[in-house]
Tab-separated table of C-alpha atoms in Angstrom:
chain	number	residue	atom	x	y	z
F	1346	UNK	CA	-14.829	23.117	-31.358
F	1347	UNK	CA	-12.555	20.286	-32.508
F	1348	UNK	CA	-9.763	22.703	-33.405
F	1349	UNK	CA	-9.753	24.055	-29.830
F	1350	UNK	CA	-9.751	20.648	-28.143
F	1351	UNK	CA	-6.594	19.930	-26.164
F	1352	UNK	CA	-5.396	16.559	-24.991
F	1353	UNK	CA	-5.564	15.700	-21.309
F	1354	UNK	CA	-1.759	15.810	-21.246
F	1355	UNK	CA	-1.698	19.349	-22.669
F	1356	UNK	CA	-4.272	20.568	-20.148
F	1357	UNK	CA	-2.314	19.038	-17.256
F	1358	UNK	CA	1.004	20.468	-18.477
F	1359	UNK	CA	-0.500	23.949	-18.701
F	1360	UNK	CA	-2.043	23.445	-15.273
F	1361	UNK	CA	1.289	22.792	-13.531
F	1362	UNK	CA	2.797	25.808	-15.324
F	1363	UNK	CA	0.167	28.029	-13.720
F	1364	UNK	CA	-2.755	27.976	-16.183
F	1365	UNK	CA	-5.731	26.530	-14.328
F	1366	UNK	CA	-8.248	24.848	-16.697
F	1367	UNK	CA	-11.011	27.175	-17.907
F	1368	UNK	CA	-14.648	25.960	-17.949
F	1369	UNK	CA	-14.295	24.646	-21.515
F	1370	UNK	CA	-11.175	22.645	-20.613
F	1371	UNK	CA	-12.902	21.256	-17.518
F	1372	UNK	CA	-15.714	20.073	-19.779
F	1373	UNK	CA	-13.135	18.487	-22.057
F	1374	UNK	CA	-11.632	16.640	-19.072
F	1375	UNK	CA	-15.100	15.329	-18.250
F	1376	UNK	CA	-15.722	14.305	-21.866
F	1377	UNK	CA	-12.431	12.386	-21.986
F	1378	UNK	CA	-13.356	10.710	-18.693
F	1379	UNK	CA	-16.774	9.551	-19.862
F	1380	UNK	CA	-15.428	8.448	-23.252
F	1381	UNK	CA	-13.373	5.734	-21.538
F	1382	UNK	CA	-16.415	3.631	-20.654
F	1383	UNK	CA	-14.554	0.808	-18.901
F	1384	UNK	CA	-12.519	3.092	-16.657
F	1385	UNK	CA	-15.480	5.357	-15.930
F	1386	UNK	CA	-17.551	2.367	-14.869
F	1387	UNK	CA	-14.715	0.924	-12.765
F	1388	UNK	CA	-14.463	4.189	-10.814
F	1389	UNK	CA	-18.216	4.823	-10.696
F	1390	UNK	CA	-18.161	7.951	-12.883
F	1391	UNK	CA	-21.410	8.786	-14.691
F	1392	UNK	CA	-22.916	11.745	-16.519
F	1393	UNK	CA	-24.895	12.512	-13.360
F	1394	UNK	CA	-21.910	12.749	-10.997
F	1395	UNK	CA	-19.205	13.538	-13.567
F	1396	UNK	CA	-18.950	17.281	-12.991
F	1397	UNK	CA	-18.642	16.814	-9.231
F	1398	UNK	CA	-16.009	14.094	-9.714
F	1399	UNK	CA	-13.901	16.322	-11.990
F	1400	UNK	CA	-14.225	19.225	-9.560
F	1401	UNK	CA	-13.134	17.108	-6.591
F	1402	UNK	CA	-10.287	15.498	-8.534
F	1403	UNK	CA	-9.136	18.893	-9.814
F	1404	UNK	CA	-8.922	20.246	-6.277
F	1405	UNK	CA	-6.916	17.208	-5.188
F	1406	UNK	CA	-4.660	17.452	-8.269
F	1407	UNK	CA	-3.656	21.007	-7.354
F	1408	UNK	CA	-2.803	19.947	-3.809
F	1409	UNK	CA	-0.722	16.858	-4.603
F	1410	UNK	CA	1.039	17.295	-7.950
F	1411	UNK	CA	4.077	19.196	-6.536
F	1412	UNK	CA	4.762	16.364	-4.068
F	1413	UNK	CA	4.278	13.681	-6.711
F	1414	UNK	CA	6.603	15.320	-9.238
F	1415	UNK	CA	9.223	15.673	-6.485
F	1416	UNK	CA	9.348	11.909	-5.813
F	1417	UNK	CA	12.683	10.309	-6.820
F	1418	UNK	CA	10.904	7.778	-9.051
F	1419	UNK	CA	10.116	10.379	-11.690
F	1420	UNK	CA	12.486	12.214	-14.007
F	1421	UNK	CA	11.793	15.862	-14.774
F	1422	UNK	CA	12.089	15.828	-18.575
F	1423	UNK	CA	9.027	17.232	-20.410
F	1424	UNK	CA	8.091	13.824	-21.838
F	1425	UNK	CA	8.360	11.934	-18.546
F	1426	UNK	CA	6.609	14.708	-16.634
F	1427	UNK	CA	3.561	14.468	-18.892
F	1428	UNK	CA	3.481	10.679	-18.420
F	1429	UNK	CA	3.583	11.160	-14.646
F	1430	UNK	CA	0.811	13.769	-14.746
F	1431	UNK	CA	-1.362	11.503	-16.905
F	1432	UNK	CA	-0.850	8.603	-14.464
F	1433	UNK	CA	-1.759	10.943	-11.625
F	1434	UNK	CA	-4.934	12.176	-13.306
F	1435	UNK	CA	-6.121	8.926	-14.919
F	1436	UNK	CA	-5.243	6.351	-12.258
F	1437	UNK	CA	-3.676	7.453	-8.982
F	1438	UNK	CA	-6.174	10.177	-8.042
F	1439	UNK	CA	-9.387	8.262	-8.876
F	1440	UNK	CA	-7.980	5.153	-7.183
F	1441	UNK	CA	-7.120	7.062	-4.005
F	1442	UNK	CA	-10.588	8.623	-3.973
F	1443	UNK	CA	-12.170	5.178	-4.421
F	1444	UNK	CA	-10.138	3.772	-1.509
F	1445	UNK	CA	-11.266	6.556	0.817
F	1446	UNK	CA	-14.896	6.002	-0.199
F	1447	UNK	CA	-14.597	2.252	0.353
F	1448	UNK	CA	-12.913	2.715	3.733
F	1449	UNK	CA	-15.723	5.011	4.873
F	1450	UNK	CA	-18.345	2.486	3.762
F	1451	UNK	CA	-16.554	-0.299	5.651
F	1452	UNK	CA	-16.374	1.742	8.836
F	1453	UNK	CA	-13.003	0.164	9.662
F	1454	UNK	CA	-9.476	0.035	8.211
F	1455	UNK	CA	-9.316	-1.084	4.562
F	1456	UNK	CA	-6.905	-3.750	3.274
F	1457	UNK	CA	-6.141	-3.143	-0.420
F	1458	UNK	CA	-4.267	-5.937	-2.198
F	1459	UNK	CA	-1.985	-5.034	-5.116
F	1460	UNK	CA	-0.932	-7.932	-7.344
F	1461	UNK	CA	1.768	-7.436	-9.948
F	1462	UNK	CA	4.903	-9.046	-11.323
F	1463	UNK	CA	8.369	-7.531	-11.572
F	1464	UNK	CA	8.454	-4.067	-13.122
F	1465	UNK	CA	4.713	-3.458	-13.000
F	1466	UNK	CA	5.104	-0.561	-10.557
F	1467	UNK	CA	3.713	-1.983	-7.303
F	1468	UNK	CA	6.126	-0.091	-5.067
F	1469	UNK	CA	5.735	3.165	-6.993
F	1470	UNK	CA	1.950	2.875	-6.833
F	1471	UNK	CA	1.994	2.274	-3.083
F	1472	UNK	CA	4.300	5.274	-2.537
F	1473	UNK	CA	2.194	7.618	-4.676
F	1474	UNK	CA	-1.061	6.473	-3.073
F	1475	UNK	CA	0.442	7.042	0.373
F	1476	UNK	CA	1.244	10.659	-0.555
F	1477	UNK	CA	-2.258	11.315	-1.926
F	1478	UNK	CA	-4.044	9.547	0.924
F	1479	UNK	CA	-2.017	11.527	3.466
F	1480	UNK	CA	-3.337	14.723	1.854
F	1481	UNK	CA	-6.834	13.294	2.280
F	1482	UNK	CA	-6.243	12.718	5.978
F	1483	UNK	CA	-5.847	8.938	5.721
F	1484	UNK	CA	-3.124	7.138	7.693
F	1485	UNK	CA	-1.629	4.621	5.298
F	1486	UNK	CA	0.644	1.610	5.718
F	1487	UNK	CA	2.606	0.084	2.839
F	1488	UNK	CA	3.188	-3.633	3.348
F	1489	UNK	CA	4.949	-6.052	1.019
F	1490	UNK	CA	4.611	-9.817	0.899
F	1491	UNK	CA	8.424	-9.661	1.304
F	1492	UNK	CA	7.943	-8.334	4.843
F	1493	UNK	CA	6.378	-11.682	5.745
F	1494	UNK	CA	9.376	-13.800	4.764
F	1495	UNK	CA	10.456	-16.421	7.232
F	1496	UNK	CA	13.700	-15.614	9.010
F	1497	UNK	CA	17.060	-16.356	7.396
F	1498	UNK	CA	17.552	-19.335	9.718
F	1499	UNK	CA	14.106	-20.755	8.946
F	1500	UNK	CA	14.665	-20.396	5.196
F	1501	UNK	CA	18.039	-22.103	5.459
F	1502	UNK	CA	16.280	-25.041	7.108
F	1503	UNK	CA	13.649	-24.987	4.353
F	1504	UNK	CA	16.364	-25.114	1.714
F	1505	UNK	CA	17.911	-28.165	3.367
F	1506	UNK	CA	14.513	-29.880	3.209
F	1507	UNK	CA	13.815	-28.814	-0.391
F	1508	UNK	CA	16.821	-28.000	-2.581
F	1509	UNK	CA	14.518	-26.520	-5.253
F	1510	UNK	CA	13.983	-23.434	-3.089
F	1511	UNK	CA	17.106	-21.766	-4.446
F	1512	UNK	CA	15.676	-18.245	-4.065
F	1513	UNK	CA	13.387	-16.673	-1.522
F	1514	UNK	CA	9.973	-15.733	-2.862
F	1515	UNK	CA	7.912	-18.791	-3.857
F	1516	UNK	CA	4.946	-19.977	-1.777
F	1517	UNK	CA	6.206	-21.633	1.380
F	1518	UNK	CA	8.967	-19.115	2.135
F	1519	UNK	CA	6.649	-16.759	4.067
F	1520	UNK	CA	5.286	-16.809	7.610
F	1521	UNK	CA	1.563	-16.902	6.793
F	1522	UNK	CA	0.531	-17.060	10.449
F	1523	UNK	CA	2.468	-13.843	11.123
F	1524	UNK	CA	0.618	-12.219	8.208
F	1525	UNK	CA	-2.769	-13.348	9.521
F	1526	UNK	CA	-2.059	-11.951	12.980
F	1527	UNK	CA	-0.879	-8.663	11.482
F	1528	UNK	CA	-3.844	-8.133	9.141
F	1529	UNK	CA	-6.303	-9.047	11.890
F	1530	UNK	CA	-4.708	-6.465	14.189
F	1531	UNK	CA	-4.732	-3.830	11.436
F	1532	UNK	CA	-8.403	-4.491	10.673
F	1533	UNK	CA	-9.328	-4.133	14.376
F	1534	UNK	CA	-6.974	-1.431	15.705
F	1535	UNK	CA	-8.990	-0.890	18.894
F	1536	UNK	CA	-7.881	-4.303	20.178
F	1537	UNK	CA	-4.178	-3.380	19.919
F	1538	UNK	CA	-3.247	0.337	20.127
F	1539	UNK	CA	0.337	-0.275	18.936
F	1540	UNK	CA	0.949	-2.778	16.159
F	1541	UNK	CA	4.336	-4.301	15.303
F	1542	UNK	CA	4.779	-4.486	11.524
F	1543	UNK	CA	7.481	-6.949	10.378
F	1544	UNK	CA	10.096	-5.530	8.021
F	1545	UNK	CA	12.622	-7.356	5.835
F	1546	UNK	CA	16.123	-6.302	4.762
F	1547	UNK	CA	16.998	-7.916	1.426
F	1548	UNK	CA	20.679	-7.028	1.764
F	1549	UNK	CA	21.273	-9.013	4.967
F	1550	UNK	CA	23.406	-12.184	4.834
F	1551	UNK	CA	24.933	-11.292	1.479
F	1552	UNK	CA	21.606	-10.738	-0.225
F	1553	UNK	CA	19.782	-13.697	1.304
F	1554	UNK	CA	17.894	-11.241	3.499
F	1555	UNK	CA	16.513	-11.371	7.018
F	1556	UNK	CA	13.987	-9.700	9.271
F	1557	UNK	CA	14.941	-6.455	10.958
F	1558	UNK	CA	13.433	-4.459	13.832
F	1559	UNK	CA	9.645	-4.230	13.347
F	1560	UNK	CA	7.994	-0.890	12.672
F	1561	UNK	CA	5.574	0.312	15.336
F	1562	UNK	CA	2.329	1.817	13.952
F	1563	UNK	CA	-1.058	2.760	15.331
F	1564	UNK	CA	-4.459	3.825	14.004
F	1565	UNK	CA	-3.909	2.891	10.347
F	1566	UNK	CA	-6.814	3.678	7.985
F	1567	UNK	CA	-5.682	2.026	4.739
F	1568	UNK	CA	-3.204	-0.836	4.208
F	1569	UNK	CA	-1.590	-1.208	0.763
F	1570	UNK	CA	-0.513	-4.864	0.668
F	1571	UNK	CA	1.515	-5.586	-2.461
F	1572	UNK	CA	3.400	-8.532	-3.884
F	1573	UNK	CA	4.044	-10.693	-6.919
F	1574	UNK	CA	1.388	-13.243	-5.954
F	1575	UNK	CA	-0.805	-11.357	-3.459
F	1576	UNK	CA	-4.343	-12.655	-3.928
F	1577	UNK	CA	-3.354	-15.524	-6.254
F	1578	UNK	CA	-5.393	-18.685	-5.653
F	1579	UNK	CA	-4.531	-22.360	-6.280
F	1580	UNK	CA	-5.702	-23.819	-9.584
F	1581	UNK	CA	-6.982	-27.327	-10.357
F	1582	UNK	CA	-4.098	-29.868	-10.048
F	1583	UNK	CA	-5.209	-31.510	-13.319
F	1584	UNK	CA	-3.901	-28.460	-15.190
F	1585	UNK	CA	-0.351	-29.704	-14.611
F	1586	UNK	CA	-1.089	-32.928	-16.494
F	1587	UNK	CA	-1.779	-31.074	-19.744
F	1588	UNK	CA	0.127	-28.700	-22.028
F	1589	UNK	CA	1.951	-26.031	-20.023
F	1590	UNK	CA	3.575	-22.744	-21.091
F	1591	UNK	CA	7.320	-22.203	-21.186
F	1592	UNK	CA	9.560	-22.390	-19.239
F	1593	UNK	CA	7.720	-25.325	-17.592
F	1594	UNK	CA	9.181	-28.089	-19.738
F	1595	UNK	CA	10.590	-31.058	-17.827
F	1596	UNK	CA	8.880	-33.504	-15.481
F	1597	UNK	CA	10.791	-31.838	-12.635
F	1598	UNK	CA	9.360	-28.457	-13.696
F	1599	UNK	CA	5.831	-29.871	-13.637
F	1600	UNK	CA	6.355	-31.341	-10.195
F	1601	UNK	CA	7.745	-28.061	-8.875
F	1602	UNK	CA	4.765	-26.143	-10.311
F	1603	UNK	CA	2.364	-28.681	-8.821
F	1604	UNK	CA	4.007	-28.428	-5.389
F	1605	UNK	CA	3.998	-24.605	-5.448
F	1606	UNK	CA	0.304	-24.693	-6.339
F	1607	UNK	CA	-0.313	-26.897	-3.312
F	1608	UNK	CA	1.700	-24.525	-1.072
F	1609	UNK	CA	-0.453	-21.666	-2.364
F	1610	UNK	CA	-3.489	-23.090	-0.562
F	1611	UNK	CA	-1.840	-22.092	2.740
F	1612	UNK	CA	-2.097	-18.429	1.687
F	1613	UNK	CA	-5.839	-18.396	0.973
F	1614	UNK	CA	-6.776	-17.370	4.568
F	1615	UNK	CA	-4.407	-14.397	4.129
F	1616	UNK	CA	-6.091	-13.359	0.860
F	1617	UNK	CA	-9.481	-13.623	2.537
F	1618	UNK	CA	-8.432	-10.694	4.758
F	1619	UNK	CA	-8.219	-8.466	1.664
F	1620	UNK	CA	-11.131	-6.076	1.202
F	1621	UNK	CA	-10.156	-5.276	-2.375
F	1622	UNK	CA	-7.701	-6.651	-4.927
F	1623	UNK	CA	-6.282	-4.908	-7.971
F	1624	UNK	CA	-4.062	-6.474	-10.633
F	1625	UNK	CA	-1.237	-4.665	-12.437
F	1626	UNK	CA	-1.269	-6.730	-15.616
F	1627	UNK	CA	1.426	-6.419	-18.327
F	1628	UNK	CA	0.080	-6.561	-21.871
F	1629	UNK	CA	2.635	-9.392	-22.292
F	1630	UNK	CA	3.858	-11.220	-19.168
F	1631	UNK	CA	7.308	-11.613	-20.775
F	1632	UNK	CA	7.813	-7.864	-20.365
F	1633	UNK	CA	8.739	-8.569	-16.724
F	1634	UNK	CA	11.954	-10.217	-17.877
F	1635	UNK	CA	12.734	-7.330	-20.234
F	1636	UNK	CA	12.085	-4.790	-17.464
F	1637	UNK	CA	14.321	-6.693	-15.054
F	1638	UNK	CA	17.125	-6.749	-17.630
F	1639	UNK	CA	16.816	-2.979	-18.094
F	1640	UNK	CA	16.787	-2.348	-14.334
F	1641	UNK	CA	19.908	-4.443	-13.743
F	1642	UNK	CA	21.796	-2.711	-16.575
F	1643	UNK	CA	20.903	0.675	-15.087
F	1644	UNK	CA	22.199	-0.466	-11.684
F	1645	UNK	CA	25.473	-1.693	-13.203
F	1646	UNK	CA	25.839	1.579	-15.149
F	1647	UNK	CA	25.551	3.440	-11.828
F	1648	UNK	CA	28.394	1.382	-10.383
F	1649	UNK	CA	26.177	-0.910	-8.329
F	1650	UNK	CA	26.283	-4.690	-8.402
F	1651	UNK	CA	23.779	-6.423	-10.643
F	1652	UNK	CA	23.028	-9.743	-12.309
F	1653	UNK	CA	24.094	-10.651	-15.835
F	1654	UNK	CA	21.580	-11.413	-18.594
F	1655	UNK	CA	21.770	-15.187	-18.109
F	1656	UNK	CA	21.328	-14.878	-14.339
F	1657	UNK	CA	18.293	-12.644	-14.796
F	1658	UNK	CA	16.655	-15.053	-17.245
F	1659	UNK	CA	17.236	-17.953	-14.853
F	1660	UNK	CA	15.888	-15.848	-11.979
F	1661	UNK	CA	12.690	-14.791	-13.766
F	1662	UNK	CA	12.149	-18.262	-15.252
F	1663	UNK	CA	12.349	-19.705	-11.743
F	1664	UNK	CA	9.353	-17.653	-10.627
F	1665	UNK	CA	7.437	-18.407	-13.821
F	1666	UNK	CA	8.017	-22.100	-13.150
F	1667	UNK	CA	6.658	-21.663	-9.623
F	1668	UNK	CA	3.516	-19.651	-10.470
F	1669	UNK	CA	3.204	-19.001	-14.181
F	1670	UNK	CA	1.366	-15.720	-14.976
F	1671	UNK	CA	-0.668	-17.345	-17.759
F	1672	UNK	CA	-1.941	-20.014	-15.385
F	1673	UNK	CA	-2.459	-17.991	-12.217
F	1674	UNK	CA	-2.825	-14.278	-13.010
F	1675	UNK	CA	-4.538	-14.114	-16.413
F	1676	UNK	CA	-7.653	-15.938	-15.119
F	1677	UNK	CA	-7.917	-13.437	-12.245
F	1678	UNK	CA	-8.211	-10.535	-14.693
F	1679	UNK	CA	-11.536	-12.044	-15.774
F	1680	UNK	CA	-12.807	-12.910	-12.294
F	1681	UNK	CA	-15.061	-10.200	-10.788
F	1682	UNK	CA	-15.573	-12.298	-7.645
F	1683	UNK	CA	-11.917	-11.979	-6.637
F	1684	UNK	CA	-10.649	-8.831	-8.397
F	1685	UNK	CA	-12.051	-5.292	-8.269
F	1686	UNK	CA	-9.736	-3.516	-10.693
F	1687	UNK	CA	-7.338	-4.454	-13.498
F	1688	UNK	CA	-4.741	-2.012	-14.796
F	1689	UNK	CA	-3.002	-3.148	-17.959
F	1690	UNK	CA	0.652	-2.067	-18.030
F	1691	UNK	CA	2.194	-1.042	-21.356
F	1692	UNK	CA	5.756	-1.819	-22.440
F	1693	UNK	CA	6.887	1.647	-21.254
F	1694	UNK	CA	5.434	1.016	-17.756
F	1695	UNK	CA	2.505	3.413	-18.327
F	1696	UNK	CA	-1.050	2.276	-17.493
F	1697	UNK	CA	-3.152	1.167	-20.436
F	1698	UNK	CA	-6.719	-0.102	-20.270
F	1699	UNK	CA	-8.280	0.154	-16.799
F	1700	UNK	CA	-11.359	-1.938	-16.023
F	1701	UNK	CA	-13.303	-4.010	-13.561
F	1702	UNK	CA	-13.345	-7.713	-14.588
F	1703	UNK	CA	-17.130	-7.727	-14.502
F	1704	UNK	CA	-17.213	-5.093	-17.238
F	1705	UNK	CA	-14.414	-6.431	-19.433
F	1706	UNK	CA	-15.109	-7.187	-23.046
């Protein structure tokens, strides 16, 4: 039997070329699924329900893969197509199915938090999930923490009060009260038929950004709320008295980190509106800087404006000084009380180990 075993990628590639999996290949898909104990447990897949899960996922795969492959995020080379199909089969489909199940159990709209740094694929994930959930009859809203930024005028006033706020993004630059009102309305749609969703244009005021006309939505089933510190909680202030990771080096850096940690407490009521939280977790947090460098070089190569290497390092270091991943995000990946799912992100942006913190080794 070993000689006839195909990889999941091979089965999926044949599938999209018109060769639907035969019974043996369907059994192989199930065997691969159950062999990944952490992922199977995170998505509630067992030997008892496995065949039904594979059957349901297979039906959904056939319906959605043409739309997913057509998204502008994904190149159409054979190698990249197989990566996309594997992401679809191993992560996006089971996650979408889990969200629908959770929403039905709640009996009201579901707020799914997505935490991830630069380059971890938050926006791509939200877009793909929206496509799949639409096929499942779910009305989905993608919301970014960026959409909750204070207005340009308000942030200018903030900058005058605190010159360390040289870029938008750190705790304190968002309108938390606006976010609370929005999530409360989305969770109880019957109280407000039409809901105004704030939107933010990063290109306004020469890149400083400002709010634009809100989007009007109604009857949303699932909210995908993503951002670089969505769900991140304050840590003990004493941590900033001890040894800290780079680039937090000077006394001024420590004070900035301490102040940002204090500002983070204002966001806790917002995080308490989340029904679920998943973390997109790079195998090495420093990959975010590498990914940002690559993205900027691609933009420049296409004739668009982009930052130089030094500017990018300063930019990324600024956010690490505010909320360092090792201090704020790594502990969450081991906290089953706050996080439902962790997806490790490999250097090539593909998902690696997928687990629930309560099951992690």
